[in-house]
Amino acid sequence: MALSPLDRLSKLDTNTVSDALDFLDLPGATYGLKPLWNCPKVVGRASTIQLGPKIKGSPPTVHLITPVIDAITTKDRVLVIAGGVEGISSWGDIIANAAKIKCVRGSIIDGMSRDIDGSRDIGYPVFGRGVTMISARNRFVQIDSGKQVEIGGVKIDQDDYVIADNCGTVFVPAGRINEVLDLCERIDRRQNGMLHQVRSGRPVAEVMHDDQFEAITASSTSTSTSTSNGLQELDMKKATLEDQELVALFANSDTPGVSDALDKLGIPGQAFNIMPLTNYKTTTVGPAFTVRYVSASSPPGSVGDFIDDVAPGDFVVIDNGGRKDCTVWGDIMTQYAGLKGVAGTVIDGVCRDVDRAISDNYPIFTSGRWMRTGKDRVQVGGVNESIGVGGVRVSPRDIVVADANGVVIVPRDRAREVAALAKSIEKSEEGIRRMISRGCTIAEARGKLGYHTLQRKE
């Protein structure tokens, strides 16, 4: 028995669907509609709702969204709510409970939610732009439902298809769903074949060459083959002895201590708004392998060939100019980097396929996540040259220190000095912790060990 479109869509992810829409030149990928708790993937048909501001003095009316929930009779619905405003809630736990009872699959909000713990506690998926505590009552009303709405430049009609996961939310026009799904399944087969080739040791520059992606639209079957039953020996570059020495200096440090040392020495190095993909429990350190991306030319150039030249232990540092409209890192790069023993990746931009990176425990530090590919949008403009990441200048082989607090960059020629000072600061802070555990006041402990001057520039 043939699978339904919803069943077929459920086997995919937003990255693959976004790629298919790109090939077909269809809008559908939206940026910023992220899971508001650690909720599962949502796939369904859109029930559209348009919100708008309540006019002062207008009479009381039913609470927004509730008429749509009450009218639902099928189990394939996803509420698609447009017209939200930053700082004001368009969703809460009471209507989440009502939607759950009606077997609604989830809500996509072009706005914000409050009471998000209530949605989480009942397992109701909510995707939106953030959370707030401010009620919509007397601020918003429902203007219409079941009509076309627009979110992030994407027009969504009633009954269009919706898929949302950790990378964001994508809408597919109902009239093109089979065409999109056919192409998605070809892309998925080809991508899986590419992963298999990477695992078998084939250079990623060959695997990810543009002609491999162009072939997707021309072939309904994957022609990928493995050249070995096991993992071939990869072409491993080698870290220098000095690289190893400098990395070892920071082995027991963390970013707060290193940041304080940089402050005291007057060295800018804290990468602003570059944050860990998940709450990593350890600190990752490595010399920077720098990559600069630029807008794609015609024909487009390479997007990932540089990874073949990265040495084990290196930290890939990518300057994509802070762009959030397309990614420069995905699961194939994650797989290959992990096989090569690359320390991690820092991106002034966004990544995708985050589930793979998290499950592989591959450290990624980025300014965001989104599913839209960078192919034909950006290309590598240079490697191992000075770049900017999070407002910090990064030169090749500078030392990168990254953990759950963020990313700091240590100039290579100051690394020994910074490491020694960071250790001294961390020793003082440990002394403060010991003193307060023995009954000292925090003021007494801080005063004795000079806490307030630890990071002060001399």
CSV table of C-alpha atoms in Angstrom, one decimal:
chain,number,residue,atom,x,y,z
A,1,MET,CA,0.0,0.0,0.0
A,2,ALA,CA,1.4,3.4,-1.0
A,3,LEU,CA,2.3,5.8,1.7
A,4,SER,CA,0.3,9.0,2.1
A,5,PRO,CA,2.1,12.3,1.6
A,6,LEU,CA,2.1,12.9,5.3
A,7,ASP,CA,3.7,9.6,6.0
A,8,ARG,CA,6.4,10.3,3.3
A,9,LEU,CA,7.0,13.7,4.7
A,10,SER,CA,7.4,12.3,8.2
A,11,LYS,CA,10.4,10.3,7.1
A,12,LEU,CA,12.3,13.5,6.0
A,13,ASP,CA,13.7,16.5,7.8
A,14,THR,CA,13.5,20.2,7.1
A,15,ASN,CA,17.0,20.3,5.6
A,16,THR,CA,16.1,17.9,2.8
A,17,VAL,CA,12.7,19.6,2.2
A,18,SER,CA,14.4,23.0,2.0
A,19,ASP,CA,16.9,21.6,-0.5
A,20,ALA,CA,14.1,20.3,-2.7
A,21,LEU,CA,12.3,23.6,-2.6
A,22,ASP,CA,15.6,25.3,-3.6
A,23,PHE,CA,15.9,23.0,-6.6
A,24,LEU,CA,12.3,23.7,-7.6
A,25,ASP,CA,12.7,27.5,-6.9
A,26,LEU,CA,9.8,27.4,-4.5
A,27,PRO,CA,9.7,29.5,-1.3
A,28,GLY,CA,8.9,27.7,1.9
A,29,ALA,CA,11.8,27.8,4.3
A,30,THR,CA,11.3,30.3,7.1
A,31,TYR,CA,14.0,31.6,9.5
A,32,GLY,CA,13.6,32.0,13.2
A,33,LEU,CA,10.6,29.7,13.8
A,34,LYS,CA,12.4,27.4,16.3
A,35,PRO,CA,11.2,24.8,18.9
A,36,LEU,CA,10.3,26.6,22.1
A,37,TRP,CA,11.1,23.5,24.1
A,38,ASN,CA,12.9,20.3,23.2
A,39,CYS,CA,9.9,19.1,21.3
A,40,PRO,CA,9.7,16.4,18.6
A,41,LYS,CA,9.4,16.9,14.9
A,42,VAL,CA,6.0,18.1,13.7
A,43,VAL,CA,4.5,17.1,10.3
A,44,GLY,CA,0.9,18.0,9.3
A,45,ARG,CA,-1.6,20.1,7.3
A,46,ALA,CA,-1.9,23.8,8.0
A,47,SER,CA,-4.9,25.3,9.8
A,48,THR,CA,-4.2,29.0,9.2
A,49,ILE,CA,-5.0,31.8,11.6
A,50,GLN,CA,-4.4,35.5,11.2
A,51,LEU,CA,-4.1,37.7,14.3
A,52,GLY,CA,-4.2,41.4,14.6
A,53,PRO,CA,-4.2,44.2,17.2
A,54,LYS,CA,-7.4,44.8,19.1
A,55,ILE,CA,-9.0,48.2,18.5
A,56,LYS,CA,-9.4,50.2,21.7
A,57,GLY,CA,-13.0,50.3,22.8
A,58,SER,CA,-14.1,47.3,20.7
A,59,PRO,CA,-16.5,44.9,22.5
A,60,PRO,CA,-15.3,41.7,24.2
A,61,THR,CA,-14.9,38.7,21.9
A,62,VAL,CA,-13.9,35.0,22.1
A,63,HIS,CA,-10.3,34.3,22.9
A,64,LEU,CA,-8.1,34.2,19.8
A,65,ILE,CA,-7.5,30.8,18.2
A,66,THR,CA,-10.1,29.0,20.3
A,67,PRO,CA,-12.8,28.9,17.5
A,68,VAL,CA,-10.3,27.1,15.2
A,69,ILE,CA,-9.4,24.5,17.8
A,70,ASP,CA,-13.1,23.8,18.6
A,71,ALA,CA,-13.8,23.3,14.9
A,72,ILE,CA,-11.1,20.7,14.2
A,73,THR,CA,-12.3,17.2,13.4
A,74,THR,CA,-9.2,15.5,11.9
A,75,LYS,CA,-5.9,14.4,13.4
A,76,ASP,CA,-3.6,15.9,10.8
A,77,ARG,CA,-3.8,19.5,11.8
A,78,VAL,CA,-1.0,21.9,12.6
A,79,LEU,CA,-2.0,25.4,13.7
A,80,VAL,CA,-0.2,28.1,11.7
A,81,ILE,CA,-0.6,31.4,13.4
A,82,ALA,CA,0.5,34.7,11.7
A,83,GLY,CA,0.5,38.2,12.9
A,84,GLY,CA,2.3,37.9,16.2
A,85,VAL,CA,4.3,40.8,17.8
A,86,GLU,CA,7.5,40.6,19.7
A,87,GLY,CA,7.1,40.6,23.4
A,88,ILE,CA,3.4,39.6,23.4
A,89,SER,CA,2.1,36.1,23.6
A,90,SER,CA,0.1,34.4,20.9
A,91,TRP,CA,-0.1,31.1,22.7
A,92,GLY,CA,-0.5,29.7,26.2
A,93,ASP,CA,-1.0,26.5,28.2
A,94,ILE,CA,-4.8,26.5,28.4
A,95,ILE,CA,-5.2,26.6,24.6
A,96,ALA,CA,-2.3,24.0,24.4
A,97,ASN,CA,-4.4,21.7,26.5
A,98,ALA,CA,-7.4,22.3,24.3
A,99,ALA,CA,-5.4,21.6,21.2
A,100,LYS,CA,-3.9,18.4,22.7
A,101,ILE,CA,-7.4,17.1,23.4
A,102,LYS,CA,-8.4,17.7,19.8
A,103,CYS,CA,-5.3,15.8,18.6
A,104,VAL,CA,-3.7,18.9,17.0
A,105,ARG,CA,-0.2,17.9,16.1
A,106,GLY,CA,1.5,21.2,17.1
A,107,SER,CA,1.5,25.0,16.7
A,108,ILE,CA,3.7,27.2,14.5
A,109,ILE,CA,3.6,30.8,15.7
A,110,ASP,CA,5.0,33.8,13.9
A,111,GLY,CA,5.3,35.4,17.3
A,112,MET,CA,5.8,34.3,20.9
A,113,SER,CA,4.4,31.9,23.5
A,114,ARG,CA,3.9,32.1,27.2
A,115,ASP,CA,3.4,29.3,29.8
A,116,ILE,CA,5.7,27.2,27.6
A,117,ASP,CA,6.3,24.8,30.5
A,118,GLY,CA,2.6,24.0,30.3
A,119,SER,CA,3.0,23.0,26.6
A,120,ARG,CA,6.1,21.0,27.4
A,121,ASP,CA,4.5,19.1,30.3
A,122,ILE,CA,1.7,17.8,28.1
A,123,GLY,CA,4.1,17.0,25.2
A,124,TYR,CA,2.5,19.6,22.9
A,125,PRO,CA,5.0,20.9,20.3
A,126,VAL,CA,5.3,24.7,19.9
A,127,PHE,CA,7.5,26.4,17.4
A,128,GLY,CA,7.9,30.2,17.4
A,129,ARG,CA,10.2,33.2,17.8
A,130,GLY,CA,10.6,33.2,21.5
A,131,VAL,CA,8.8,33.2,24.9
A,132,THR,CA,7.3,35.9,27.0
A,133,MET,CA,5.0,36.3,30.0
A,134,ILE,CA,2.8,39.1,28.5
A,135,SER,CA,-0.8,38.0,27.7
A,136,ALA,CA,-2.5,38.6,24.4
A,137,ARG,CA,-5.8,39.5,26.1
A,138,ASN,CA,-7.0,42.9,25.1
A,139,ARG,CA,-4.0,43.3,22.8
A,140,PHE,CA,-4.7,40.7,20.0
A,141,VAL,CA,-7.8,39.4,18.3
A,142,GLN,CA,-8.3,36.7,15.7
A,143,ILE,CA,-9.0,38.5,12.4
A,144,ASP,CA,-9.5,35.5,10.1
A,145,SER,CA,-8.8,31.7,9.7
A,146,GLY,CA,-8.7,29.2,6.9
A,147,LYS,CA,-7.3,31.9,4.5
A,148,GLN,CA,-3.8,32.6,3.2
A,149,VAL,CA,-1.3,34.0,5.7
A,150,GLU,CA,2.2,35.1,5.3
A,151,ILE,CA,5.2,34.3,7.6
A,152,GLY,CA,8.7,35.5,6.9
A,153,GLY,CA,7.9,36.2,3.2
A,154,VAL,CA,6.4,32.7,2.7
A,155,LYS,CA,2.7,32.5,1.8
A,156,ILE,CA,0.8,29.6,3.4
A,157,ASP,CA,-2.6,28.4,2.4
A,158,GLN,CA,-5.1,26.4,4.4
A,159,ASP,CA,-4.1,22.6,4.0
A,160,ASP,CA,-0.6,23.3,2.9
A,161,TYR,CA,2.0,20.9,4.3
A,162,VAL,CA,4.1,21.7,7.3
A,163,ILE,CA,7.3,20.2,8.7
A,164,ALA,CA,9.2,21.6,11.7
A,165,ASP,CA,12.2,20.2,13.6
A,166,ASN,CA,15.3,21.4,15.4
A,167,CYS,CA,16.5,23.4,12.4
A,168,GLY,CA,13.3,25.3,11.9
A,169,THR,CA,10.0,25.3,9.9
A,170,VAL,CA,9.2,24.7,6.2
A,171,PHE,CA,5.9,24.9,4.4
A,172,VAL,CA,5.1,23.0,1.1
A,173,PRO,CA,2.3,24.1,-1.2
A,174,ALA,CA,-0.4,21.3,-1.2
A,175,GLY,CA,-0.5,21.4,-5.0
A,176,ARG,CA,3.2,20.6,-5.3
A,177,ILE,CA,3.5,18.1,-2.5
A,178,ASN,CA,4.1,15.0,-4.6
A,179,GLU,CA,6.6,16.7,-6.8
A,180,VAL,CA,8.5,18.0,-3.8
A,181,LEU,CA,8.4,14.6,-2.0
A,182,ASP,CA,9.7,12.8,-5.1
A,183,LEU,CA,12.7,15.1,-5.2
A,184,CYS,CA,13.2,15.0,-1.4
A,185,GLU,CA,13.4,11.2,-1.6
A,186,ARG,CA,16.0,11.4,-4.3
A,187,ILE,CA,18.0,14.0,-2.4
A,188,ASP,CA,17.8,11.9,0.8
A,189,ARG,CA,19.1,8.8,-1.1
A,190,ARG,CA,21.9,10.8,-2.6
A,191,GLN,CA,22.9,12.4,0.7
A,192,ASN,CA,22.9,9.0,2.4
A,193,GLY,CA,25.1,7.7,-0.3
A,194,MET,CA,27.5,10.7,0.1
A,195,LEU,CA,27.6,10.0,3.9
A,196,HIS,CA,28.5,6.3,3.1
A,197,GLN,CA,31.3,7.5,0.8
A,198,VAL,CA,32.7,9.9,3.5
A,199,ARG,CA,32.7,7.0,6.0
A,200,SER,CA,34.5,4.8,3.6
A,201,GLY,CA,37.3,7.4,3.4
A,202,ARG,CA,36.7,9.1,0.0
A,203,PRO,CA,37.8,12.8,0.1
A,204,VAL,CA,35.0,15.0,1.0
A,205,ALA,CA,36.0,17.5,-1.8
A,206,GLU,CA,35.0,14.8,-4.3
A,207,VAL,CA,31.9,13.7,-2.4
A,208,MET,CA,30.5,17.3,-2.1
A,209,HIS,CA,31.5,18.5,-5.5
A,210,ASP,CA,28.7,20.6,-7.2
A,211,ASP,CA,28.2,18.0,-9.9
A,212,GLN,CA,27.1,15.5,-7.2
A,213,PHE,CA,24.2,17.8,-6.2
A,214,GLU,CA,23.3,18.7,-9.8
A,215,ALA,CA,23.0,15.0,-10.5
A,216,ILE,CA,20.2,14.7,-7.9
A,217,THR,CA,17.6,16.3,-10.2
A,218,ALA,CA,18.7,14.0,-13.1
A,219,SER,CA,18.6,10.7,-11.4
A,220,SER,CA,16.0,8.9,-9.3
A,221,THR,CA,18.5,6.4,-7.8
A,222,SER,CA,21.7,6.8,-6.0
A,223,THR,CA,24.9,5.7,-7.9
A,224,SER,CA,27.0,6.0,-4.8
A,225,THR,CA,29.2,3.0,-4.1
A,226,SER,CA,31.7,2.2,-1.3
A,227,THR,CA,35.2,1.4,-2.2
A,228,SER,CA,35.9,-0.6,0.9
A,229,ASN,CA,34.1,-2.7,3.4
A,230,GLY,CA,35.7,-0.8,6.2
A,231,LEU,CA,37.1,2.7,6.7
A,232,GLN,CA,39.9,3.6,4.3
A,233,GLU,CA,42.9,5.3,5.7
A,234,LEU,CA,42.2,9.1,5.4
A,235,ASP,CA,44.7,11.5,4.1
A,236,MET,CA,45.5,12.9,7.6
A,237,LYS,CA,47.4,16.1,8.0
A,238,LYS,CA,49.5,16.4,11.1
A,239,ALA,CA,49.5,18.9,13.9
A,240,THR,CA,52.9,20.5,14.7
A,241,LEU,CA,54.7,19.9,18.0
A,242,GLU,CA,54.2,23.6,18.8
A,243,ASP,CA,50.4,23.2,18.1
A,244,GLN,CA,50.3,20.4,20.6
A,245,GLU,CA,52.3,22.3,23.2
A,246,LEU,CA,50.1,25.4,23.0
A,247,VAL,CA,46.9,23.4,23.1
A,248,ALA,CA,48.1,21.5,26.2
A,249,LEU,CA,48.6,24.9,28.0
A,250,PHE,CA,44.9,25.4,28.1
A,251,ALA,CA,43.9,21.8,28.8
A,252,ASN,CA,42.6,22.5,32.3
A,253,SER,CA,41.2,26.1,31.6
A,254,ASP,CA,37.8,27.3,30.7
A,255,THR,CA,36.6,30.3,28.8
A,256,PRO,CA,35.7,32.5,31.8
A,257,GLY,CA,39.3,32.2,33.1
A,258,VAL,CA,40.8,32.8,29.7
A,259,SER,CA,38.4,35.7,29.1
A,260,ASP,CA,39.5,37.3,32.3
A,261,ALA,CA,43.2,36.9,31.4
A,262,LEU,CA,42.6,38.5,28.0
A,263,ASP,CA,40.8,41.4,29.7
A,264,LYS,CA,43.8,41.9,32.1
A,265,LEU,CA,46.2,41.9,29.2
A,266,GLY,CA,44.0,44.2,27.1
A,267,ILE,CA,43.6,41.6,24.3
A,268,PRO,CA,40.2,41.5,22.5
A,269,GLY,CA,39.3,37.8,22.1
A,270,GLN,CA,35.7,37.1,23.3
A,271,ALA,CA,33.6,36.1,20.2
A,272,PHE,CA,30.3,37.8,20.7
A,273,ASN,CA,27.1,35.8,20.2
A,274,ILE,CA,28.8,32.6,19.1
A,275,MET,CA,27.3,30.0,21.3
A,276,PRO,CA,27.5,26.2,21.8
A,277,LEU,CA,25.0,24.0,19.9
A,278,THR,CA,24.3,22.2,23.2
A,279,ASN,CA,25.5,22.4,26.8
A,280,TYR,CA,29.0,20.8,26.3
A,281,LYS,CA,30.4,19.4,29.6
A,282,THR,CA,34.1,19.9,28.6
A,283,THR,CA,36.3,22.6,27.1
A,284,THR,CA,37.5,22.1,23.6
A,285,VAL,CA,40.9,23.7,22.5
A,286,GLY,CA,42.6,23.7,19.1
A,287,PRO,CA,44.6,25.8,16.6
A,288,ALA,CA,42.4,27.7,14.2
A,289,PHE,CA,42.0,26.6,10.6
A,290,THR,CA,40.3,29.7,9.2
A,291,VAL,CA,37.8,29.7,6.4
A,292,ARG,CA,36.2,32.8,4.7
A,293,TYR,CA,32.9,32.5,2.8
A,294,VAL,CA,31.7,35.0,0.2
A,295,SER,CA,28.5,35.2,-1.9
A,296,ALA,CA,28.4,32.6,-4.7
A,297,SER,CA,29.7,33.4,-8.1
A,298,SER,CA,28.3,32.2,-11.4
A,299,PRO,CA,29.1,29.3,-11.8
A,300,PRO,CA,29.4,28.8,-8.0
A,301,GLY,CA,32.6,27.6,-6.4
A,302,SER,CA,33.5,25.2,-3.6
A,303,VAL,CA,31.5,25.0,-0.4
A,304,GLY,CA,33.4,22.4,1.6
A,305,ASP,CA,36.6,21.2,-0.1
A,306,PHE,CA,38.8,22.8,2.6
A,307,ILE,CA,38.0,20.1,5.1
A,308,ASP,CA,40.4,17.7,3.4
A,309,ASP,CA,43.3,20.0,4.5
A,310,VAL,CA,42.3,20.3,8.2
A,311,ALA,CA,44.6,18.5,10.6
A,312,PRO,CA,43.4,16.3,13.5
A,313,GLY,CA,43.0,18.6,16.5
A,314,ASP,CA,42.4,21.7,14.4
A,315,PHE,CA,39.5,24.0,15.2
A,316,VAL,CA,37.6,25.0,12.0
A,317,VAL,CA,36.7,28.7,12.3
A,318,ILE,CA,34.3,29.9,9.6
A,319,ASP,CA,33.6,33.6,8.8
A,320,ASN,CA,30.3,33.7,6.9
A,321,GLY,CA,29.8,37.3,7.8
A,322,GLY,CA,27.2,36.5,10.3
A,323,ARG,CA,24.7,35.4,7.6
A,324,LYS,CA,21.7,33.6,8.9
A,325,ASP,CA,19.9,33.0,5.5
A,326,CYS,CA,22.0,29.9,4.6
A,327,THR,CA,24.1,27.3,6.3
A,328,VAL,CA,27.8,26.5,5.8
A,329,TRP,CA,28.0,23.3,7.8
A,330,GLY,CA,25.9,20.1,7.9
A,331,ASP,CA,25.9,16.4,8.7
A,332,ILE,CA,28.4,15.3,6.0
A,333,MET,CA,30.9,17.8,7.2
A,334,THR,CA,30.2,16.8,10.8
A,335,GLN,CA,30.8,13.1,9.9
A,336,TYR,CA,34.0,13.7,8.0
A,337,ALA,CA,35.4,16.1,10.6
A,338,GLY,CA,34.7,13.6,13.3
A,339,LEU,CA,36.4,10.8,11.4
A,340,LYS,CA,39.5,13.0,10.9
A,341,GLY,CA,39.7,14.0,14.6
A,342,VAL,CA,38.9,17.7,14.0
A,343,ALA,CA,38.5,19.4,17.4
A,344,GLY,CA,35.4,21.3,16.5
A,345,THR,CA,33.8,24.1,14.4
A,346,VAL,CA,33.1,27.8,15.1
A,347,ILE,CA,30.8,29.5,12.7
A,348,ASP,CA,29.9,33.2,12.4
A,349,GLY,CA,26.7,32.2,10.7
A,350,VAL,CA,24.4,29.1,11.0
A,351,CYS,CA,24.7,25.4,10.7
A,352,ARG,CA,22.1,22.6,10.0
A,353,ASP,CA,21.7,18.9,10.7
A,354,VAL,CA,22.1,19.7,14.4
A,355,ASP,CA,20.8,16.3,15.6
A,356,ARG,CA,23.7,14.6,13.9
A,357,ALA,CA,26.3,16.9,15.5
A,358,ILE,CA,24.7,16.5,19.0
A,359,SER,CA,24.4,12.7,18.7
A,360,ASP,CA,28.0,12.5,17.5
A,361,ASN,CA,29.1,14.8,20.3
A,362,TYR,CA,30.9,16.9,17.7
A,363,PRO,CA,31.5,20.4,19.2
A,364,ILE,CA,29.9,23.2,17.1
A,365,PHE,CA,29.7,26.9,18.2
A,366,THR,CA,27.5,29.1,16.0
A,367,SER,CA,25.3,32.1,15.9
A,368,GLY,CA,22.3,30.0,15.0
A,369,ARG,CA,20.8,27.1,13.2
A,370,TRP,CA,18.7,26.9,10.0
A,371,MET,CA,18.0,24.2,7.4
A,372,ARG,CA,18.6,26.2,4.2
A,373,THR,CA,21.6,25.1,2.2
A,374,GLY,CA,24.5,27.4,1.3
A,375,LYS,CA,25.0,25.7,-2.1
A,376,ASP,CA,24.6,28.3,-4.8
A,377,ARG,CA,24.4,31.0,-2.2
A,378,VAL,CA,27.9,31.1,-0.8
A,379,GLN,CA,31.3,29.7,-1.6
A,380,VAL,CA,34.7,29.5,0.0
A,381,GLY,CA,36.6,32.8,-0.6
A,382,GLY,CA,39.8,31.9,1.2
A,383,VAL,CA,41.4,29.7,3.8
A,384,ASN,CA,44.1,30.2,6.4
A,385,GLU,CA,43.9,34.0,6.2
A,386,SER,CA,42.8,36.5,8.9
A,387,ILE,CA,39.1,36.6,9.3
A,388,GLY,CA,36.5,38.1,11.7
A,389,VAL,CA,34.3,36.0,13.9
A,390,GLY,CA,31.9,37.5,16.5
A,391,GLY,CA,33.7,40.8,16.3
A,392,VAL,CA,37.1,39.2,16.9
A,393,ARG,CA,40.0,39.0,14.5
A,394,VAL,CA,41.2,35.4,14.1
A,395,SER,CA,44.5,34.6,12.4
A,396,PRO,CA,45.5,31.1,11.2
A,397,ARG,CA,46.8,28.9,14.1
A,398,ASP,CA,45.5,31.2,16.8
A,399,ILE,CA,44.3,29.1,19.8
A,400,VAL,CA,40.6,28.6,20.1
A,401,VAL,CA,39.1,27.8,23.5
A,402,ALA,CA,35.4,27.0,23.6
A,403,ASP,CA,32.9,25.5,26.1
A,404,ALA,CA,29.4,25.9,27.3
A,405,ASN,CA,30.0,29.6,28.0
A,406,GLY,CA,31.1,30.5,24.4
A,407,VAL,CA,34.3,31.0,22.4
A,408,VAL,CA,37.5,32.9,23.1
A,409,ILE,CA,40.4,33.4,20.6
A,410,VAL,CA,43.9,33.7,21.9
A,411,PRO,CA,46.5,35.2,19.6
A,412,ARG,CA,49.1,32.6,19.0
A,413,ASP,CA,52.1,34.8,19.9
A,414,ARG,CA,50.5,35.6,23.3
A,415,ALA,CA,49.2,32.1,24.1
A,416,ARG,CA,51.8,31.2,26.7
A,417,GLU,CA,51.3,34.5,28.5
A,418,VAL,CA,47.5,34.2,28.5
A,419,ALA,CA,47.6,30.6,29.6
A,420,ALA,CA,49.8,31.4,32.6
A,421,LEU,CA,47.6,34.3,33.7
A,422,ALA,CA,44.4,32.3,33.2
A,423,LYS,CA,45.9,29.6,35.5
A,424,SER,CA,46.7,32.3,38.1
A,425,ILE,CA,43.2,33.7,38.0
A,426,GLU,CA,41.6,30.3,38.2
A,427,LYS,CA,43.9,29.5,41.2
A,428,SER,CA,42.7,32.7,43.0
A,429,GLU,CA,39.1,31.9,42.3
A,430,GLU,CA,39.5,28.4,43.7
A,431,GLY,CA,41.0,29.9,46.8
A,432,ILE,CA,37.9,32.1,47.2
A,433,ARG,CA,35.7,29.0,46.9
A,434,ARG,CA,37.7,27.2,49.6
A,435,MET,CA,37.5,30.2,51.9
A,436,ILE,CA,33.7,30.6,51.7
A,437,SER,CA,33.3,26.8,52.1
A,438,ARG,CA,35.1,27.2,55.5
A,439,GLY,CA,32.8,29.9,56.6
A,440,CYS,CA,34.3,33.2,55.4
A,441,THR,CA,32.0,35.8,54.0
A,442,ILE,CA,32.3,36.3,50.2
A,443,ALA,CA,33.4,39.9,50.8
A,444,GLU,CA,36.2,38.8,53.1
A,445,ALA,CA,37.4,36.1,50.7
A,446,ARG,CA,37.2,38.3,47.6
A,447,GLY,CA,39.0,41.1,49.4
A,448,LYS,CA,41.9,38.9,50.6
A,449,LEU,CA,42.5,37.3,47.2
A,450,GLY,CA,41.9,40.4,45.1
A,451,TYR,CA,38.9,39.2,43.2
A,452,HIS,CA,37.9,42.6,41.9
A,453,THR,CA,41.2,43.2,40.3
A,454,LEU,CA,41.8,39.7,38.8
A,455,GLN,CA,40.7,40.8,35.3
A,456,ARG,CA,41.6,44.5,35.6
A,457,LYS,CA,44.0,45.8,33.0
A,458,GLU,CA,47.3,46.8,34.5
